[in-house]
PDB file of C-alpha atoms in Angstrom:
ATOM      1  CA  MET M  10       0.000   0.000   0.000  1.00  0.00           C
ATOM      2  CA  ALA M  11       1.174   3.504  -0.760  1.00  0.00           C
ATOM      3  CA  ARG M  12       0.608   6.443   1.572  1.00  0.00           C
ATOM      4  CA  ILE M  13       1.475   9.694  -0.151  1.00  0.00           C
ATOM      5  CA  GLN M  14       1.582  13.242   1.199  1.00  0.00           C
ATOM      6  CA  CYS M  15       1.291  15.943  -1.455  1.00  0.00           C
ATOM      7  CA  ASN M  16       1.913  19.638  -1.023  1.00  0.00           C
ATOM      8  CA  ILE M  17       0.259  21.554  -3.828  1.00  0.00           C
ATOM      9  CA  GLN M  18      -0.405  25.163  -4.709  1.00  0.00           C
ATOM     10  CA  SER M  19      -4.159  25.778  -4.554  1.00  0.00           C
ATOM     11  CA  ASP M  20      -5.810  28.560  -6.522  1.00  0.00           C
ATOM     12  CA  ALA M  21      -8.998  28.225  -4.445  1.00  0.00           C
ATOM     13  CA  LEU M  22      -7.106  28.622  -1.178  1.00  0.00           C
ATOM     14  CA  GLY M  23      -4.604  31.139  -2.458  1.00  0.00           C
ATOM     15  CA  SER M  24      -1.874  29.181  -0.699  1.00  0.00           C
ATOM     16  CA  ALA M  25      -0.240  25.791  -0.428  1.00  0.00           C
ATOM     17  CA  ALA M  26      -2.424  22.846   0.540  1.00  0.00           C
ATOM     18  CA  THR M  27      -1.555  19.425   1.915  1.00  0.00           C
ATOM     19  CA  ILE M  28      -3.360  16.208   1.069  1.00  0.00           C
ATOM     20  CA  GLU M  29      -2.800  12.600   2.122  1.00  0.00           C
ATOM     21  CA  VAL M  30      -3.631   9.827  -0.346  1.00  0.00           C
ATOM     22  CA  ILE M  31      -3.683   6.112   0.414  1.00  0.00           C
ATOM     23  CA  LEU M  32      -3.659   3.649  -2.478  1.00  0.00           C
ATOM     24  CA  PRO M  33      -4.003  -0.126  -2.140  1.00  0.00           C
ATOM     25  CA  GLU M  34      -1.601  -2.542  -3.803  1.00  0.00           C
ATOM     26  CA  PRO M  35      -1.154  -3.890  -6.345  1.00  0.00           C
ATOM     27  CA  LEU M  36      -1.806  -0.763  -8.390  1.00  0.00           C
ATOM     28  CA  ARG M  37      -4.672  -0.990 -10.868  1.00  0.00           C
ATOM     29  CA  LYS M  38      -5.924   1.275 -13.621  1.00  0.00           C
ATOM     30  CA  SER M  39      -8.625   2.833 -11.474  1.00  0.00           C
ATOM     31  CA  TYR M  40      -9.863   2.668  -7.888  1.00  0.00           C
ATOM     32  CA  PRO M  41     -13.082   3.771  -6.237  1.00  0.00           C
ATOM     33  CA  VAL M  42     -12.358   6.780  -4.036  1.00  0.00           C
ATOM     34  CA  LEU M  43     -13.394   7.932  -0.582  1.00  0.00           C
ATOM     35  CA  TYR M  44     -12.837  11.591   0.225  1.00  0.00           C
ATOM     36  CA  LEU M  45     -12.364  11.495   4.000  1.00  0.00           C
ATOM     37  CA  LEU M  46     -12.712  14.853   5.751  1.00  0.00           C
ATOM     38  CA  HIS M  47     -11.242  15.752   9.136  1.00  0.00           C
ATOM     39  CA  GLY M  48     -12.900  17.498  12.076  1.00  0.00           C
ATOM     40  CA  LEU M  49     -12.329  20.962  13.532  1.00  0.00           C
ATOM     41  CA  LEU M  50      -9.511  20.076  15.921  1.00  0.00           C
ATOM     42  CA  ASP M  51      -7.900  17.544  13.563  1.00  0.00           C
ATOM     43  CA  ASP M  52      -5.946  17.549  10.322  1.00  0.00           C
ATOM     44  CA  GLN M  53      -5.491  15.310   7.284  1.00  0.00           C
ATOM     45  CA  THR M  54      -3.260  12.904   9.238  1.00  0.00           C
ATOM     46  CA  THR M  55      -5.785  12.125  11.980  1.00  0.00           C
ATOM     47  CA  TRP M  56      -7.441   9.286  10.073  1.00  0.00           C
ATOM     48  CA  THR M  57      -4.140   7.441   9.586  1.00  0.00           C
ATOM     49  CA  ARG M  58      -2.892   8.134  13.103  1.00  0.00           C
ATOM     50  CA  GLN M  59      -6.066   7.261  15.022  1.00  0.00           C
ATOM     51  CA  THR M  60      -7.952   4.697  12.926  1.00  0.00           C
ATOM     52  CA  SER M  61      -7.369   1.505  10.930  1.00  0.00           C
ATOM     53  CA  ILE M  62      -8.000   3.259   7.605  1.00  0.00           C
ATOM     54  CA  GLU M  63      -4.835   1.829   6.021  1.00  0.00           C
ATOM     55  CA  ARG M  64      -6.002  -1.726   6.681  1.00  0.00           C
ATOM     56  CA  TYR M  65      -9.465  -0.952   5.281  1.00  0.00           C
ATOM     57  CA  VAL M  66      -7.935   0.548   2.138  1.00  0.00           C
ATOM     58  CA  GLN M  67      -6.031  -2.648   1.456  1.00  0.00           C
ATOM     59  CA  ASP M  68      -8.944  -4.947   2.353  1.00  0.00           C
ATOM     60  CA  LEU M  69     -11.542  -3.021   0.317  1.00  0.00           C
ATOM     61  CA  GLY M  70      -9.409  -1.908  -2.632  1.00  0.00           C
ATOM     62  CA  VAL M  71     -10.427   1.732  -2.360  1.00  0.00           C
ATOM     63  CA  ALA M  72      -8.305   4.882  -2.578  1.00  0.00           C
ATOM     64  CA  VAL M  73      -8.691   7.410   0.234  1.00  0.00           C
ATOM     65  CA  VAL M  74      -8.042  11.136  -0.167  1.00  0.00           C
ATOM     66  CA  MET M  75      -7.713  13.283   2.967  1.00  0.00           C
ATOM     67  CA  PRO M  76      -7.326  17.043   2.431  1.00  0.00           C
ATOM     68  CA  ALA M  77      -6.208  19.570   5.033  1.00  0.00           C
ATOM     69  CA  VAL M  78      -8.662  22.446   5.466  1.00  0.00           C
ATOM     70  CA  GLN M  79      -7.561  23.769   8.866  1.00  0.00           C
ATOM     71  CA  ARG M  80     -10.658  25.197  10.591  1.00  0.00           C
ATOM     72  CA  GLY M  81     -12.281  26.360   7.361  1.00  0.00           C
ATOM     73  CA  PHE M  82     -15.520  24.397   7.853  1.00  0.00           C
ATOM     74  CA  TYR M  83     -15.443  23.350   4.190  1.00  0.00           C
ATOM     75  CA  THR M  84     -16.847  26.767   3.328  1.00  0.00           C
ATOM     76  CA  ASP M  85     -15.808  29.506   0.921  1.00  0.00           C
ATOM     77  CA  MET M  86     -14.808  32.589   2.900  1.00  0.00           C
ATOM     78  CA  ALA M  87     -16.065  35.999   1.742  1.00  0.00           C
ATOM     79  CA  ALA M  88     -12.549  37.426   1.950  1.00  0.00           C
ATOM     80  CA  GLY M  89     -10.192  34.491   2.235  1.00  0.00           C
ATOM     81  CA  PRO M  90      -9.667  30.861   1.315  1.00  0.00           C
ATOM     82  CA  ARG M  91     -12.385  29.069  -0.651  1.00  0.00           C
ATOM     83  CA  TYR M  92     -12.349  25.729   1.163  1.00  0.00           C
ATOM     84  CA  PHE M  93     -15.572  24.427  -0.375  1.00  0.00           C
ATOM     85  CA  SER M  94     -14.353  25.188  -3.893  1.00  0.00           C
ATOM     86  CA  PHE M  95     -11.088  23.453  -3.043  1.00  0.00           C
ATOM     87  CA  VAL M  96     -12.674  20.170  -1.908  1.00  0.00           C
ATOM     88  CA  ALA M  97     -15.566  20.266  -4.396  1.00  0.00           C
ATOM     89  CA  ASP M  98     -13.721  21.142  -7.586  1.00  0.00           C
ATOM     90  CA  GLU M  99      -9.967  21.610  -7.364  1.00  0.00           C
ATOM     91  CA  LEU M 100      -9.179  18.524  -5.258  1.00  0.00           C
ATOM     92  CA  PRO M 101     -11.065  15.938  -7.380  1.00  0.00           C
ATOM     93  CA  ALA M 102      -9.562  17.346 -10.588  1.00  0.00           C
ATOM     94  CA  LEU M 103      -6.104  17.190  -9.059  1.00  0.00           C
ATOM     95  CA  VAL M 104      -6.239  13.664  -7.621  1.00  0.00           C
ATOM     96  CA  THR M 105      -7.956  12.054 -10.613  1.00  0.00           C
ATOM     97  CA  GLY M 106      -5.222  13.552 -12.782  1.00  0.00           C
ATOM     98  CA  MET M 107      -2.362  12.382 -10.555  1.00  0.00           C
ATOM     99  CA  PHE M 108      -3.537   9.001  -9.249  1.00  0.00           C
ATOM    100  CA  PRO M 109      -5.451   5.967 -10.596  1.00  0.00           C
ATOM    101  CA  ILE M 110      -8.759   7.187  -9.175  1.00  0.00           C
ATOM    102  CA  SER M 111     -12.140   6.720 -10.839  1.00  0.00           C
ATOM    103  CA  ARG M 112     -14.144   9.750 -11.946  1.00  0.00           C
ATOM    104  CA  ARG M 113     -17.422   7.809 -12.027  1.00  0.00           C
ATOM    105  CA  ARG M 114     -20.198   8.697  -9.597  1.00  0.00           C
ATOM    106  CA  LYS M 115     -20.747   5.053  -8.640  1.00  0.00           C
ATOM    107  CA  ASP M 116     -17.119   4.901  -7.449  1.00  0.00           C
ATOM    108  CA  THR M 117     -17.028   8.208  -5.545  1.00  0.00           C
ATOM    109  CA  PHE M 118     -17.831   8.536  -1.835  1.00  0.00           C
ATOM    110  CA  VAL M 119     -17.422  11.243   0.789  1.00  0.00           C
ATOM    111  CA  ALA M 120     -17.414  10.996   4.588  1.00  0.00           C
ATOM    112  CA  GLY M 121     -16.227  13.041   7.505  1.00  0.00           C
ATOM    113  CA  LEU M 122     -16.113  13.507  11.253  1.00  0.00           C
ATOM    114  CA  SER M 123     -17.699  16.485  13.029  1.00  0.00           C
ATOM    115  CA  MET M 124     -16.793  19.511  10.880  1.00  0.00           C
ATOM    116  CA  GLY M 125     -15.829  16.997   8.187  1.00  0.00           C
ATOM    117  CA  GLY M 126     -19.273  15.401   8.461  1.00  0.00           C
ATOM    118  CA  TYR M 127     -20.744  18.806   7.722  1.00  0.00           C
ATOM    119  CA  GLY M 128     -18.424  19.110   4.730  1.00  0.00           C
ATOM    120  CA  ALA M 129     -19.307  15.623   3.483  1.00  0.00           C
ATOM    121  CA  PHE M 130     -23.048  16.276   3.523  1.00  0.00           C
ATOM    122  CA  LYS M 131     -22.581  19.770   2.091  1.00  0.00           C
ATOM    123  CA  LEU M 132     -20.673  18.275  -0.854  1.00  0.00           C
ATOM    124  CA  ALA M 133     -23.145  15.439  -1.406  1.00  0.00           C
ATOM    125  CA  LEU M 134     -26.234  17.641  -1.123  1.00  0.00           C
ATOM    126  CA  THR M 135     -24.766  20.363  -3.332  1.00  0.00           C
ATOM    127  CA  TYR M 136     -23.531  17.917  -5.983  1.00  0.00           C
ATOM    128  CA  PRO M 137     -25.645  14.738  -5.738  1.00  0.00           C
ATOM    129  CA  ALA M 138     -24.632  13.704  -9.264  1.00  0.00           C
ATOM    130  CA  ARG M 139     -20.996  13.375  -8.126  1.00  0.00           C
ATOM    131  CA  TYR M 140     -21.291  11.068  -5.098  1.00  0.00           C
ATOM    132  CA  ALA M 141     -22.719   7.562  -4.776  1.00  0.00           C
ATOM    133  CA  ALA M 142     -22.967   7.914  -0.981  1.00  0.00           C
ATOM    134  CA  ALA M 143     -22.063  10.214   1.893  1.00  0.00           C
ATOM    135  CA  ALA M 144     -21.560   9.663   5.613  1.00  0.00           C
ATOM    136  CA  SER M 145     -21.465  12.155   8.450  1.00  0.00           C
ATOM    137  CA  LEU M 146     -19.984  10.898  11.722  1.00  0.00           C
ATOM    138  CA  SER M 147     -21.096  13.190  14.557  1.00  0.00           C
ATOM    139  CA  GLY M 148     -21.507  15.868  11.921  1.00  0.00           C
ATOM    140  CA  ALA M 149     -22.147  19.471  12.791  1.00  0.00           C
ATOM    141  CA  LEU M 150     -25.034  19.916  10.377  1.00  0.00           C
ATOM    142  CA  ASN M 151     -26.793  23.084   9.315  1.00  0.00           C
ATOM    143  CA  VAL M 152     -29.638  21.832   7.146  1.00  0.00           C
ATOM    144  CA  VAL M 153     -31.052  25.329   6.630  1.00  0.00           C
ATOM    145  CA  ASP M 154     -27.998  26.714   4.791  1.00  0.00           C
TER     146      ASP M 154
END
C-alpha cells in the first residue's frame, strides 16, 4: 500500500495545501475513491494516526483522499480561502489527474467527522450527481444553509 503526502499550490485557497492519499496494492488502472474529511480540531493525518484506515484501504481496494482544510468548515470565505471550492472542484480534478482514481459517480464517496461530516453532507447535497454515498460521523449539520 502507498501512503502519499502531497503539497500543492491551490488557486482556491490562495496558498499551499496538503493532502494525504492512500492507495491499495497492487496498483490498478482505477480505484473507487473515498474523500475522508477531518474534524475541527484535527488535520489530514488524523485518520491514519487514530484509525485503521490503512487496513481498510487494502482490504476493500479503495483509494482514500484526505485534504487539510484547517478550521475552514469546508466553506468559501467571503474574503479568504475558498475551502468548499477546493474540496468540491480543485481537489477531485487534481487527484484524478495524478492518481489511478475513478471519476465515475458510482465509485465516488465522501465521509467526515464532526466539521468533516458537515463538509461531506454539504458536498453530497450540493452535488448529488458526483457522489454515490455520503456519511457524516457526529456531523455538525446546518440543514437550513
